[in-house]
C-alpha cells in the first residue's frame, strides 16, 4: 500500500503496521522465505494492518527506526511500547485468495510454512503439470485471483493510499 503521487518510500503503508518485522509479510504471495507455492497459497486468508495517512505513516517510521536503533534494553522496550501503541491505532484488512494455479514445490517444508499449509484444501487451486520442465524446489505460482477487504476509518483525512 503506497501513497498516491509520491515516490515509493523505503517501507509501504502496511509493512510497518503489520509485525513481525523483517519477516514474511501477509501481502507478499510468493515463494520467498522458503515457502513452497502450495504453502503460499494455503496461507489464506491473510490479515494485515495499514495506515491511511502520511502523518500516521511518518510516526510509524520514526517509532520503527527508534526500535531498530535502540542501543540498550530499556530504550528498546520503550521504543517497542511506542511502536505497539501506534500499530494498535492502524486500520485492518484481509487478503483472501479465491483461486490459484500452481506448480507444486518439492522441497522439504519450512517450519513457518507448516503452520499454514494445512489450509491448502480450503483454498480453491489447481496444480499445473510441468511436462518435464525444470522447476524450482519451491514450485511456482502461475496466477491467483484474490479479494482485498479494507476496514477504513469513518472519517477520511483526505490522504489516499492505493494497493499495488
GROMACS .gro file of C-alpha atoms in nm:
model
  164
    1UNK     CA    1   0.000   0.000   0.000
    2UNK     CA    2   0.155   0.323  -0.118
    3UNK     CA    3   0.068   0.694  -0.121
    4UNK     CA    4  -0.070   0.826  -0.449
    5UNK     CA    5   0.151   1.061  -0.646
    6UNK     CA    6   0.460   1.033  -0.426
    7UNK     CA    7   0.787   0.844  -0.465
    8UNK     CA    8   0.791   0.494  -0.319
    9UNK     CA    9   0.915   0.516   0.042
   10UNK     CA   10   1.155   0.262   0.196
   11UNK     CA   11   0.856   0.098   0.370
   12UNK     CA   12   0.498   0.084   0.249
   13UNK     CA   13   0.188   0.184   0.447
   14UNK     CA   14   0.114  -0.177   0.550
   15UNK     CA   15   0.465  -0.309   0.616
   16UNK     CA   16   0.535  -0.122   0.940
   17UNK     CA   17   0.176  -0.158   1.062
   18UNK     CA   18   0.190  -0.539   1.029
   19UNK     CA   19   0.452  -0.700   1.256
   20UNK     CA   20   0.658  -0.914   1.279
   21UNK     CA   21   0.928  -0.707   1.115
   22UNK     CA   22   1.198  -0.835   0.879
   23UNK     CA   23   0.992  -1.145   0.819
   24UNK     CA   24   0.733  -1.281   0.581
   25UNK     CA   25   0.460  -1.026   0.506
   26UNK     CA   26   0.094  -1.108   0.458
   27UNK     CA   27   0.079  -0.902   0.138
   28UNK     CA   28   0.357  -1.088  -0.046
   29UNK     CA   29   0.210  -1.401  -0.202
   30UNK     CA   30   0.531  -1.563  -0.318
   31UNK     CA   31   0.785  -1.839  -0.265
   32UNK     CA   32   1.009  -1.610  -0.057
   33UNK     CA   33   1.122  -1.717   0.292
   34UNK     CA   34   1.130  -2.084   0.176
   35UNK     CA   35   0.754  -2.103   0.124
   36UNK     CA   36   0.667  -2.353  -0.146
   37UNK     CA   37   0.395  -2.246  -0.391
   38UNK     CA   38   0.138  -2.462  -0.214
   39UNK     CA   39   0.235  -2.312   0.124
   40UNK     CA   40   0.198  -1.957  -0.006
   41UNK     CA   41  -0.150  -2.030  -0.140
   42UNK     CA   42  -0.254  -2.215   0.176
   43UNK     CA   43  -0.189  -1.905   0.392
   44UNK     CA   44  -0.545  -1.790   0.346
   45UNK     CA   45  -0.694  -1.556   0.446
   46UNK     CA   46  -0.409  -1.315   0.521
   47UNK     CA   47  -0.476  -1.040   0.772
   48UNK     CA   48  -0.278  -0.719   0.775
   49UNK     CA   49  -0.283  -0.366   0.914
   50UNK     CA   50  -0.214  -0.035   0.740
   51UNK     CA   51  -0.222   0.341   0.784
   52UNK     CA   52  -0.428   0.572   0.567
   53UNK     CA   53  -0.242   0.899   0.612
   54UNK     CA   54   0.114   1.018   0.566
   55UNK     CA   55   0.138   1.168   0.916
   56UNK     CA   56   0.046   0.833   1.075
   57UNK     CA   57   0.296   0.663   0.845
   58UNK     CA   58   0.570   0.909   0.944
   59UNK     CA   59   0.503   0.841   1.315
   60UNK     CA   60   0.532   0.466   1.246
   61UNK     CA   61   0.862   0.515   1.060
   62UNK     CA   62   1.008   0.719   1.345
   63UNK     CA   63   0.896   0.465   1.606
   64UNK     CA   64   1.028   0.175   1.396
   65UNK     CA   65   1.367   0.346   1.347
   66UNK     CA   66   1.388   0.411   1.723
   67UNK     CA   67   1.303   0.047   1.790
   68UNK     CA   68   1.560  -0.089   1.543
   69UNK     CA   69   1.827   0.158   1.657
   70UNK     CA   70   1.781   0.115   2.033
   71UNK     CA   71   2.118   0.056   2.199
   72UNK     CA   72   2.006  -0.088   2.532
   73UNK     CA   73   1.717  -0.297   2.665
   74UNK     CA   74   1.545  -0.004   2.839
   75UNK     CA   75   1.544   0.206   2.521
   76UNK     CA   76   1.434  -0.094   2.316
   77UNK     CA   77   1.138  -0.171   2.547
   78UNK     CA   78   1.031   0.193   2.542
   79UNK     CA   79   1.055   0.210   2.162
   80UNK     CA   80   0.871  -0.121   2.130
   81UNK     CA   81   0.590   0.012   2.351
   82UNK     CA   82   0.555   0.324   2.136
   83UNK     CA   83   0.556   0.117   1.815
   84UNK     CA   84   0.298  -0.126   1.956
   85UNK     CA   85   0.074   0.163   2.057
   86UNK     CA   86   0.089   0.311   1.706
   87UNK     CA   87   0.023  -0.026   1.540
   88UNK     CA   88  -0.292  -0.067   1.752
   89UNK     CA   89  -0.424   0.260   1.605
   90UNK     CA   90  -0.396   0.141   1.244
   91UNK     CA   91  -0.668   0.005   1.016
   92UNK     CA   92  -0.710  -0.361   0.931
   93UNK     CA   93  -0.755  -0.553   0.610
   94UNK     CA   94  -0.776  -0.900   0.470
   95UNK     CA   95  -0.634  -1.053   0.153
   96UNK     CA   96  -0.829  -1.366   0.054
   97UNK     CA   97  -0.706  -1.592  -0.226
   98UNK     CA   98  -1.011  -1.705  -0.421
   99UNK     CA   99  -0.844  -1.937  -0.671
  100UNK     CA  100  -0.492  -2.019  -0.785
  101UNK     CA  101  -0.290  -2.222  -1.031
  102UNK     CA  102   0.045  -2.351  -0.908
  103UNK     CA  103   0.334  -2.577  -0.993
  104UNK     CA  104   0.382  -2.757  -0.661
  105UNK     CA  105   0.721  -2.736  -0.492
  106UNK     CA  106   0.909  -3.050  -0.395
  107UNK     CA  107   1.136  -2.903  -0.126
  108UNK     CA  108   1.101  -3.001   0.236
  109UNK     CA  109   0.855  -2.772   0.402
  110UNK     CA  110   0.994  -2.486   0.610
  111UNK     CA  111   0.877  -2.476   0.972
  112UNK     CA  112   0.689  -2.147   0.935
  113UNK     CA  113   0.513  -2.275   0.625
  114UNK     CA  114   0.393  -2.588   0.805
  115UNK     CA  115   0.163  -2.376   1.021
  116UNK     CA  116  -0.035  -2.254   0.720
  117UNK     CA  117  -0.006  -2.545   0.478
  118UNK     CA  118  -0.281  -2.741   0.649
  119UNK     CA  119  -0.529  -2.491   0.496
  120UNK     CA  120  -0.442  -2.579   0.136
  121UNK     CA  121  -0.753  -2.795   0.096
  122UNK     CA  122  -0.966  -2.492   0.196
  123UNK     CA  123  -0.829  -2.275  -0.088
  124UNK     CA  124  -0.950  -2.332  -0.443
  125UNK     CA  125  -0.649  -2.415  -0.659
  126UNK     CA  126  -0.527  -2.640  -0.937
  127UNK     CA  127  -0.184  -2.793  -0.982
  128UNK     CA  128  -0.026  -2.748  -1.325
  129UNK     CA  129   0.167  -3.036  -1.481
  130UNK     CA  130   0.526  -2.943  -1.569
  131UNK     CA  131   0.573  -3.177  -1.870
  132UNK     CA  132   0.940  -3.235  -1.795
  133UNK     CA  133   1.044  -2.871  -1.744
  134UNK     CA  134   1.286  -2.799  -1.463
  135UNK     CA  135   1.102  -2.649  -1.169
  136UNK     CA  136   1.237  -2.477  -0.861
  137UNK     CA  137   1.211  -2.691  -0.546
  138UNK     CA  138   0.978  -2.420  -0.414
  139UNK     CA  139   0.748  -2.450  -0.715
  140UNK     CA  140   0.577  -2.159  -0.886
  141UNK     CA  141   0.255  -1.965  -0.852
  142UNK     CA  142   0.129  -1.928  -1.209
  143UNK     CA  143  -0.162  -1.698  -1.120
  144UNK     CA  144  -0.410  -1.631  -0.845
  145UNK     CA  145  -0.734  -1.442  -0.806
  146UNK     CA  146  -0.789  -1.256  -0.482
  147UNK     CA  147  -1.008  -1.009  -0.293
  148UNK     CA  148  -0.881  -0.741  -0.057
  149UNK     CA  149  -1.114  -0.606   0.210
  150UNK     CA  150  -1.017  -0.286   0.390
  151UNK     CA  151  -1.174  -0.155   0.707
  152UNK     CA  152  -1.137   0.221   0.672
  153UNK     CA  153  -1.197   0.491   0.931
  154UNK     CA  154  -1.537   0.658   0.922
  155UNK     CA  155  -1.385   0.999   0.861
  156UNK     CA  156  -1.133   1.032   0.578
  157UNK     CA  157  -0.834   1.261   0.622
  158UNK     CA  158  -0.814   1.335   0.251
  159UNK     CA  159  -0.488   1.144   0.209
  160UNK     CA  160  -0.543   0.842  -0.009
  161UNK     CA  161  -0.349   0.519  -0.034
  162UNK     CA  162  -0.370   0.252  -0.300
  163UNK     CA  163  -0.273  -0.111  -0.334
  164UNK     CA  164  -0.013  -0.220  -0.585
   0.00000   0.00000   0.00000
